[in-house]
Tab-separated table of C-alpha atoms and ligand atoms in Angstrom:
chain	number	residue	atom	x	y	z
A	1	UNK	CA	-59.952	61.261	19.928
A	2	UNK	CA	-58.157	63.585	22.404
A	3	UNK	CA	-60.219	66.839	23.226
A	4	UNK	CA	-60.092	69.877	21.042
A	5	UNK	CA	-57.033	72.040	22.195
A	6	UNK	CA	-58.430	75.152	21.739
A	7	UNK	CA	-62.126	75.949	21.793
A	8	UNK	CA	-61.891	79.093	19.487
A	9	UNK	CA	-58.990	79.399	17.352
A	10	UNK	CA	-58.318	82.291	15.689
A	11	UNK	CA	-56.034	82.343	12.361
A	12	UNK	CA	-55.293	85.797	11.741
A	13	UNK	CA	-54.297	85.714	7.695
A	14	UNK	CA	-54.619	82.382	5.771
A	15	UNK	CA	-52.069	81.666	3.612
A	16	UNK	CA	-50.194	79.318	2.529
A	17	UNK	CA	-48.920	78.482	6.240
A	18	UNK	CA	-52.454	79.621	7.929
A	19	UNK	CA	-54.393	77.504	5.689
A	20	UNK	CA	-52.307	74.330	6.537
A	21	UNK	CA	-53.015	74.781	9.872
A	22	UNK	CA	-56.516	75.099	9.320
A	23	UNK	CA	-56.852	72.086	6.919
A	24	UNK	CA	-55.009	69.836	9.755
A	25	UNK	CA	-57.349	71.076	12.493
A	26	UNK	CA	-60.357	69.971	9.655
A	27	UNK	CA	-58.618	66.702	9.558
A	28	UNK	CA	-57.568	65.962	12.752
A	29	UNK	CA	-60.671	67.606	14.619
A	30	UNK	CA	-58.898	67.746	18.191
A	31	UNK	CA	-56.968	70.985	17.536
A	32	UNK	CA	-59.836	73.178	17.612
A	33	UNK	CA	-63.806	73.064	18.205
A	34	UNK	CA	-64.293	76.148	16.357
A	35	UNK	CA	-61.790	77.583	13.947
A	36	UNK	CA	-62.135	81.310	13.244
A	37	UNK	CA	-60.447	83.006	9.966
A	38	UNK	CA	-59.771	86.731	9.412
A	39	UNK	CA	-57.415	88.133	6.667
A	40	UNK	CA	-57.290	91.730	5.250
A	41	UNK	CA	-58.521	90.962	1.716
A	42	UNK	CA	-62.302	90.453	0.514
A	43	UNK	CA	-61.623	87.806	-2.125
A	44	UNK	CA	-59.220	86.040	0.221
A	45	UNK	CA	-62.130	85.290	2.647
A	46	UNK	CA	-64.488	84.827	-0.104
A	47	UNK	CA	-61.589	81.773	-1.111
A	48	UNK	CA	-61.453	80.832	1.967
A	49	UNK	CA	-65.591	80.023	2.103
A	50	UNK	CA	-65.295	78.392	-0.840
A	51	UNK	CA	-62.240	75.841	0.464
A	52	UNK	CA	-64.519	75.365	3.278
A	53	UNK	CA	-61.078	76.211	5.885
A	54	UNK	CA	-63.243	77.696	8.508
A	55	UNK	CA	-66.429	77.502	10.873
A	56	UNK	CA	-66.287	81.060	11.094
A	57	UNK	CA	-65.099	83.769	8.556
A	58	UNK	CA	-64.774	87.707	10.034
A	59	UNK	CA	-63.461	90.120	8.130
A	60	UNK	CA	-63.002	92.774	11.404
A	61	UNK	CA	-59.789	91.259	13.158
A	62	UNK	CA	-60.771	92.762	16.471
A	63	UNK	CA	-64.439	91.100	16.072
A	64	UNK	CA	-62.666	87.621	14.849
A	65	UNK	CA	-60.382	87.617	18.122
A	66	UNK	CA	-63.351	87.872	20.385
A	67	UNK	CA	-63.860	85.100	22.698
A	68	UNK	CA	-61.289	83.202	21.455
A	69	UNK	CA	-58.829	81.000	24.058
A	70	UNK	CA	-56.034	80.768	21.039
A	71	UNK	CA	-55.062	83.213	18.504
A	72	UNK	CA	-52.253	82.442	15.767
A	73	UNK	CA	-50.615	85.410	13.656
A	74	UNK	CA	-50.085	84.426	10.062
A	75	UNK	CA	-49.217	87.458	8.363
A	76	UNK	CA	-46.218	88.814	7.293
A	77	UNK	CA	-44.284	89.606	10.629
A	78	UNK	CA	-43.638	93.476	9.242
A	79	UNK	CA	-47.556	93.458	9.478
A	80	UNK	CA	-47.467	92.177	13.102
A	81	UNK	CA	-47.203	95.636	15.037
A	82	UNK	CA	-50.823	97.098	12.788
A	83	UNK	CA	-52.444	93.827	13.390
A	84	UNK	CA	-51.723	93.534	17.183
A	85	UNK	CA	-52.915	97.674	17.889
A	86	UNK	CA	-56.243	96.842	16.540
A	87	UNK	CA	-56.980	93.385	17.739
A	88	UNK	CA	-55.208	93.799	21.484
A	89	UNK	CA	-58.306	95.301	23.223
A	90	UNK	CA	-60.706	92.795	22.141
A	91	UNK	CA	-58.008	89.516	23.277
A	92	UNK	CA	-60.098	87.560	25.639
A	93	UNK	CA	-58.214	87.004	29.282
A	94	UNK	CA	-56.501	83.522	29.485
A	95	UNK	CA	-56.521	83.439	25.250
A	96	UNK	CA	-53.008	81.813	24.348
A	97	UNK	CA	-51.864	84.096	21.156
A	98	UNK	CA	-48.417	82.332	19.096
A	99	UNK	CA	-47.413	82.839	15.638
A	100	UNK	CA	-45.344	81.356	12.678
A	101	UNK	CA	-43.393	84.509	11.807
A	102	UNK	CA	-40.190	83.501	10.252
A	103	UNK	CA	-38.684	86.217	12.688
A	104	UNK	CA	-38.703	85.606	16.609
A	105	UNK	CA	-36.905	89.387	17.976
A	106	UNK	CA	-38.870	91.160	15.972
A	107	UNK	CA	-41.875	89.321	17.125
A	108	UNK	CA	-41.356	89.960	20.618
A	109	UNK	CA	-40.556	93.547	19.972
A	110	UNK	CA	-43.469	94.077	18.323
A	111	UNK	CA	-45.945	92.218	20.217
A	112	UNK	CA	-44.940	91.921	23.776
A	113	UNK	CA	-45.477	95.852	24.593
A	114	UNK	CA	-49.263	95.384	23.500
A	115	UNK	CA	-50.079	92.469	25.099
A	116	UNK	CA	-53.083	92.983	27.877
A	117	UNK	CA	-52.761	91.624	31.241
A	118	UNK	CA	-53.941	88.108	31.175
A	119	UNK	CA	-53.154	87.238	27.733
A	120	UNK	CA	-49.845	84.817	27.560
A	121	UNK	CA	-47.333	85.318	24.248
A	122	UNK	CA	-45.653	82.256	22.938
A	123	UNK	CA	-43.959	82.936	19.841
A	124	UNK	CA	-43.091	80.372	17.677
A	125	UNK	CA	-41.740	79.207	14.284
A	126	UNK	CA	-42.972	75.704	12.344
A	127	UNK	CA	-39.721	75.380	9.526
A	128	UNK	CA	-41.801	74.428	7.033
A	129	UNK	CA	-43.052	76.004	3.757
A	130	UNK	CA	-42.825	76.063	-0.041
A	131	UNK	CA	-42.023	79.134	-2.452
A	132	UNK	CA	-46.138	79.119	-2.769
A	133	UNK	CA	-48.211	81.582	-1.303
A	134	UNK	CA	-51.907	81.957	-0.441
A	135	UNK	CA	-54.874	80.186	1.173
A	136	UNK	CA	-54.852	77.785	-2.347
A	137	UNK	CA	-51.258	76.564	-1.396
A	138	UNK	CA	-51.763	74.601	2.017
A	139	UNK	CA	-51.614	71.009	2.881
A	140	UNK	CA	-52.125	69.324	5.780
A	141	UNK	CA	-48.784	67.401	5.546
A	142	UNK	CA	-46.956	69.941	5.504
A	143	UNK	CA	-45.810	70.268	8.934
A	144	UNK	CA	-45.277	66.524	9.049
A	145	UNK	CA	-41.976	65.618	10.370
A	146	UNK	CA	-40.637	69.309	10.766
A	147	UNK	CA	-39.376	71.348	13.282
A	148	UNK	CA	-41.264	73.880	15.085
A	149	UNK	CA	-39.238	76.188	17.098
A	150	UNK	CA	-40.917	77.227	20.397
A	151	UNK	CA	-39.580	80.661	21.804
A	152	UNK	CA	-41.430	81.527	25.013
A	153	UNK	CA	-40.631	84.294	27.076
A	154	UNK	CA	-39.336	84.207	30.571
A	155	UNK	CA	-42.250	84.954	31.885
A	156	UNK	CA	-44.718	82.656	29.853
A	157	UNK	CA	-47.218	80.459	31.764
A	158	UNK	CA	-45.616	76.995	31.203
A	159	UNK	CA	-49.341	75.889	30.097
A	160	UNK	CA	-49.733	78.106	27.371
A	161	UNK	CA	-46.310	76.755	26.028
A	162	UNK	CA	-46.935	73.225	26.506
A	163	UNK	CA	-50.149	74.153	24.659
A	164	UNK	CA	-48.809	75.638	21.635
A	165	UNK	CA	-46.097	72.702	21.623
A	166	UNK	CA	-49.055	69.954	21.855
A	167	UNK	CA	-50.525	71.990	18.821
A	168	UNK	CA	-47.596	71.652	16.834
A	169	UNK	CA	-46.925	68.049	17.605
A	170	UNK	CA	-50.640	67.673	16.170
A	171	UNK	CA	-49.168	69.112	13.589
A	172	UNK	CA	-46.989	66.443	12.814
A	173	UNK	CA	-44.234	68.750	14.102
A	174	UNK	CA	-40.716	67.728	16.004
A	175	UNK	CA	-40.388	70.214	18.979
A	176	UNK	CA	-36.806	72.393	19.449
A	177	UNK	CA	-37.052	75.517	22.344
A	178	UNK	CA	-35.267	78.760	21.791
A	179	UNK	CA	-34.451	82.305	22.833
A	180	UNK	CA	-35.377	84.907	20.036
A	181	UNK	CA	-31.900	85.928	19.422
A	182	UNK	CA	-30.721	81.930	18.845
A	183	UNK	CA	-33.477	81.455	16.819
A	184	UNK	CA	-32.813	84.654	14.308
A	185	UNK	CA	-29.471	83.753	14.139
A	186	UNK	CA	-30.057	80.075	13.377
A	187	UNK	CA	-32.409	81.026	10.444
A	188	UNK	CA	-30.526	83.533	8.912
A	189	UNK	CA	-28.080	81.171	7.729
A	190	UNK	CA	-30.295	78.433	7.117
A	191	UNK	CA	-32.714	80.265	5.785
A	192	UNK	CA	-32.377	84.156	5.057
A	193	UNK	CA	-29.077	83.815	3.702
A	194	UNK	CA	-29.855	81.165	0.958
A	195	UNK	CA	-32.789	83.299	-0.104
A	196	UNK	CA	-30.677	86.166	-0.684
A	197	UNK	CA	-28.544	84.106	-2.632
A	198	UNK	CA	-31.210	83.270	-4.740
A	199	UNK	CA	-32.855	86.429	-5.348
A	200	UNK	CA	-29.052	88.004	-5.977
A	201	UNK	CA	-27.931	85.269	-8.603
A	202	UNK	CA	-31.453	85.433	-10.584
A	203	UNK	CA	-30.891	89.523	-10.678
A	204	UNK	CA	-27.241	89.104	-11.985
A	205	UNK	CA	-28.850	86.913	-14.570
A	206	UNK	CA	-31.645	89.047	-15.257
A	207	UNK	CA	-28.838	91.973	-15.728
A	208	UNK	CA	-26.617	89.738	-18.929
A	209	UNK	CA	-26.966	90.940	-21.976
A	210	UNK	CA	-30.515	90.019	-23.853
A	211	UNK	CA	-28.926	87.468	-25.924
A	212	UNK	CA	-27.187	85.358	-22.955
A	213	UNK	CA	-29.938	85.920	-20.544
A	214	UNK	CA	-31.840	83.680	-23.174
A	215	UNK	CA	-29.016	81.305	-23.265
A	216	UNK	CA	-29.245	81.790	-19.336
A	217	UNK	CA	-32.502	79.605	-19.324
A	218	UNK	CA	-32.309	78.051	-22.123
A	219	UNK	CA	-29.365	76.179	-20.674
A	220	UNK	CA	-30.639	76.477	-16.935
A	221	UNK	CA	-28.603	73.420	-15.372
A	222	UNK	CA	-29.935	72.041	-12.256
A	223	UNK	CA	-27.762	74.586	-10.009
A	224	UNK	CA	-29.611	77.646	-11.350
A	225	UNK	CA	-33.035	76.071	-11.556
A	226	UNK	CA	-32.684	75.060	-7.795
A	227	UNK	CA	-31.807	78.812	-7.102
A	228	UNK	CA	-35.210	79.929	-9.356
A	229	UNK	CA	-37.818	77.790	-7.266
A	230	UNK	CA	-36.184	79.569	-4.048
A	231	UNK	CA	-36.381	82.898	-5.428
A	232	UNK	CA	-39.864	82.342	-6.623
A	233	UNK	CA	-41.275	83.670	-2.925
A	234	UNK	CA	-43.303	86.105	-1.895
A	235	UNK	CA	-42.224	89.331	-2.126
A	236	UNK	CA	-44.224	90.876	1.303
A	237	UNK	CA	-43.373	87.483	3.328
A	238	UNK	CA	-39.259	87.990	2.155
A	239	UNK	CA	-39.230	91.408	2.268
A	240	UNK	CA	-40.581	91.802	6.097
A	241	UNK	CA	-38.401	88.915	6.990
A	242	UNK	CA	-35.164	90.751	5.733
A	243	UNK	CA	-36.487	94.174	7.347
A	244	UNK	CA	-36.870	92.518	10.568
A	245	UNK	CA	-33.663	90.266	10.490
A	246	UNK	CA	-31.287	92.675	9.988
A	247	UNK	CA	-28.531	92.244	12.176
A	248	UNK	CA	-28.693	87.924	12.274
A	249	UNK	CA	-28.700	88.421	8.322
A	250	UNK	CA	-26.008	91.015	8.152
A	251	UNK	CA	-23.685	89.108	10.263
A	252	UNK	CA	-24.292	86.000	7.971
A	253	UNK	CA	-23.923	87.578	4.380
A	254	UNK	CA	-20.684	89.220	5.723
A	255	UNK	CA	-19.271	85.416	6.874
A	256	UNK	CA	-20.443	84.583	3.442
A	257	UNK	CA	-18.907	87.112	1.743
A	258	UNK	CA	-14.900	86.746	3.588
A	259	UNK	CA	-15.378	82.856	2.437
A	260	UNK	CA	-16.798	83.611	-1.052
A	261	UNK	CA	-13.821	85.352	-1.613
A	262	UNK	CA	-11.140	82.693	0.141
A	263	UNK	CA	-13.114	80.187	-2.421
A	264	UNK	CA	-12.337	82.923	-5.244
A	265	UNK	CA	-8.688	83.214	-4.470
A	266	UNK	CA	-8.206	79.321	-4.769
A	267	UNK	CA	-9.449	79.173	-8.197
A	268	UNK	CA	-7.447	82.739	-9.147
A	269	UNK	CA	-4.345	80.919	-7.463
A	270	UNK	CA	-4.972	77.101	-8.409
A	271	UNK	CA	-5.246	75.889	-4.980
A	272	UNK	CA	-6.733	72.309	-5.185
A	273	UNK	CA	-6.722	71.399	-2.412
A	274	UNK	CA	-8.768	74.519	-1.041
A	275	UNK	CA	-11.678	73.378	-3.752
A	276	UNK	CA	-11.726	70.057	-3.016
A	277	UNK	CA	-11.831	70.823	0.965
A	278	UNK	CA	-14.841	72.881	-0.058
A	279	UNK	CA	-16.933	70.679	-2.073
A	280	UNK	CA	-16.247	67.727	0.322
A	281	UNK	CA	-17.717	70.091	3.090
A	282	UNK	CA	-20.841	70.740	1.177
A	283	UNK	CA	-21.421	66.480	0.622
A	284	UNK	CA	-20.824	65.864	3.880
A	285	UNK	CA	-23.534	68.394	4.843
A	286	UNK	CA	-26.075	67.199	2.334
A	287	UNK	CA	-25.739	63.490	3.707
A	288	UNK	CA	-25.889	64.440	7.006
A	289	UNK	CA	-29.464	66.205	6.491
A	290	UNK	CA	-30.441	62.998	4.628
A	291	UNK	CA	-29.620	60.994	7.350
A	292	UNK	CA	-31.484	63.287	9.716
A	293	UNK	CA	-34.797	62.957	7.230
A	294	UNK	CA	-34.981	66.449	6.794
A	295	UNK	CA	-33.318	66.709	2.952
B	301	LIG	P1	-49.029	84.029	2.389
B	301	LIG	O1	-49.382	82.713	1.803
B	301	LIG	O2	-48.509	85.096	1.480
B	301	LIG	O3	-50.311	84.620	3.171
B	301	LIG	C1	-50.213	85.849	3.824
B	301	LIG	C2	-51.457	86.148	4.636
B	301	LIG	O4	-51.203	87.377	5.328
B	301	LIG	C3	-52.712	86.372	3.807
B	301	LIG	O5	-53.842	86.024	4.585
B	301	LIG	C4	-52.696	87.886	3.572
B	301	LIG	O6	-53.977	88.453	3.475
B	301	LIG	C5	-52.123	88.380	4.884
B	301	LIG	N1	-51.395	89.642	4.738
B	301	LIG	C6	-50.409	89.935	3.850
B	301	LIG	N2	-49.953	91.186	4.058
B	301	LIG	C7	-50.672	91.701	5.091
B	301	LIG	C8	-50.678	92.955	5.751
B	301	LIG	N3	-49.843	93.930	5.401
B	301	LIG	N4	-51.557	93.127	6.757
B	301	LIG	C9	-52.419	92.144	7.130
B	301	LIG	N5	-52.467	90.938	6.522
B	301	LIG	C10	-51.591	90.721	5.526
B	301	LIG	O7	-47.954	83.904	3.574
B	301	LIG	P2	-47.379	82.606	4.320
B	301	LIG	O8	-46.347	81.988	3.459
B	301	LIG	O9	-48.501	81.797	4.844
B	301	LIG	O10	-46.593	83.324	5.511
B	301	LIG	C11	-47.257	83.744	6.677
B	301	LIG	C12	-46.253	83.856	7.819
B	301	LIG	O11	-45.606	82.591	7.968
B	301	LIG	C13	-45.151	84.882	7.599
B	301	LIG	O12	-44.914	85.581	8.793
B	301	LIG	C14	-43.945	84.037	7.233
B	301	LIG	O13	-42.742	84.663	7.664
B	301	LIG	C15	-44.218	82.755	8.004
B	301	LIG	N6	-43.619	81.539	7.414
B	301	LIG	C16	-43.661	81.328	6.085
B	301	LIG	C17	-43.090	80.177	5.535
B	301	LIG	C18	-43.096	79.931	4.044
B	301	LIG	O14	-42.298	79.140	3.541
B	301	LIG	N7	-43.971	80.541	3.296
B	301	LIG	C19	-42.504	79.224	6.387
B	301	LIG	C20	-42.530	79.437	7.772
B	301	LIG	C21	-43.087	80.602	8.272
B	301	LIG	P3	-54.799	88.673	2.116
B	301	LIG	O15	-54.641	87.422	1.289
B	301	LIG	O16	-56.179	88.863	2.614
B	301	LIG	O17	-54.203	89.860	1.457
């Protein structure tokens, strides 16, 4: 077995994404010696004893970050800027601290300013998850054969990023390097965009009449129930990653919204063609993810 990455790893919140890191570093046992948890919530940590996902459990952030050589934020990134005020002091020199905010600007913006001398930032994103949240919902698969998007900063030691890369490919992860503003852009139409859609198409639902609501899902075809799981998230992870999004997200819904409409005006005019261009478009897309193993 390869030696432990990290000595001391911190996980700063244990979700659903913090506690599949943890349960591959139990597995694997070369990602970390020790593995240190905090999270804001008594009965979280409590859960988190009982699932056995740590060697240490600290309910003071600043005390959990002491003496540790990596730290990982996995909190909801609007929660980043409270987090990083209390724990910054107590970051040890040389400590590597990354993240798996769904956000990359805001991360930087929020982070970077606090960081002590000595510490080296490495922001980064593993594209991975389900619409399930808390330290109950990990796996240790579930990084397998994803993409983790690195986003270093110009001036990040090249060891701390080819550390936080190795930990990812221990992971399970593929690797893919990015500026912030790349990155925010690339998710918001992968990602942010089709989440909106979901959340927007079950509240027009939810606002039919009583009577056809029922119909609603008591009919639910495959289309909407695909659109339910999605919008089934958690409502402090979505909402911070909207917040902090704004402008990649913006820009997307309002591309959305011009070809919406151009799809619209083919049906209101009977334009064929225009239709079948469309749904041909969205096959071709859907076998080309199969073919890349990531449908
Ligand atoms: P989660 O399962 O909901 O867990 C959230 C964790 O953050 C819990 O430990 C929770 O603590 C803590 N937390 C919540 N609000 C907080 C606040 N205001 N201050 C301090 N701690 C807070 O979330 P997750 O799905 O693992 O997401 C964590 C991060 O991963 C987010 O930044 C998200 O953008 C990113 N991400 C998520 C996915 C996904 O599909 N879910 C995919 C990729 C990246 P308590 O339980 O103690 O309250």
């Amino acid at each position: 077995m390869a030696e432990p990455l990290f000595n001391r790893l911190c996980l700063v919140g244990i979700g659903l994404i913090g506690s599949s890191i943890a349960r591959v570093a139990k597995k694997r046992g070369d990602i970390a010696k020790t593995i240190v948890v905090t999270t804001r919530r008594a009965e979280t940590l409590q859960r988190v004893r009982e699932l056995g996902l740590a060697d240490v459990v600290e309910a003071d952030a600043a005390r959990a970050v002491e003496g540790c050589d990596g730290v990982i934020f996995c909190i909801p990134v609007g929660a980043y800027a409270e987090a990083m005020r209390h724990i910054a002091p107590h970051l040890a020199p040389g400590a590597v601290l990354t993240d798996v905010g769904s956000t990359k600007g805001s991360v930087v913006r929020d982070l970077a300013p606090l960081l002590p001398a000595g510490v080296q930032l490495v922001p980064a994103h593993p594209m991975a998850g389900t619409e399930h949240s808390g330290p109950d919902a990990g796996f240790p698969e579930l990084f397998e054969g994803r993409y983790c998007i690195v986003t270093p900063l110009p001036e990040s030691d090249p060891q701390a990023v080819e550390k936080v890369k190795e930990l990812w490919r221990r992971c399970g992860s593929m690797i893919e390097t990015m500026d912030p503003v790349t990155h925010d852009k690339v998710v918001a139409i992968v990602s942010h965009l089709p989440h909106l859609i979901a959340f927007t198409i079950c509240g027009t639902a939810d606002d039919l009449a009583e009577e056809t609501k029922e119909a609603v899902l008591k009919f639910a075809a495959s289309g909407f129930r695909d659109f339910t799981r999605i919008a089934a998230s958690d409502v402090d992870m979505w909402r911070d990653v909207f917040l902090n999004n704004r402008e990649a997200v913006l820009e997307m819904l309002s591309r959305f919204a011009e070809d919406a409409h151009a799809f619209g005006r083919a049906i209101r005019w009977g334009e064929a063609g225009f239709i079948e261009d469309r749904i041909k478009r969205g096959r071709k897309i859907r076998r080309s993810l199969i073919e890349r193993k990531q449908a």
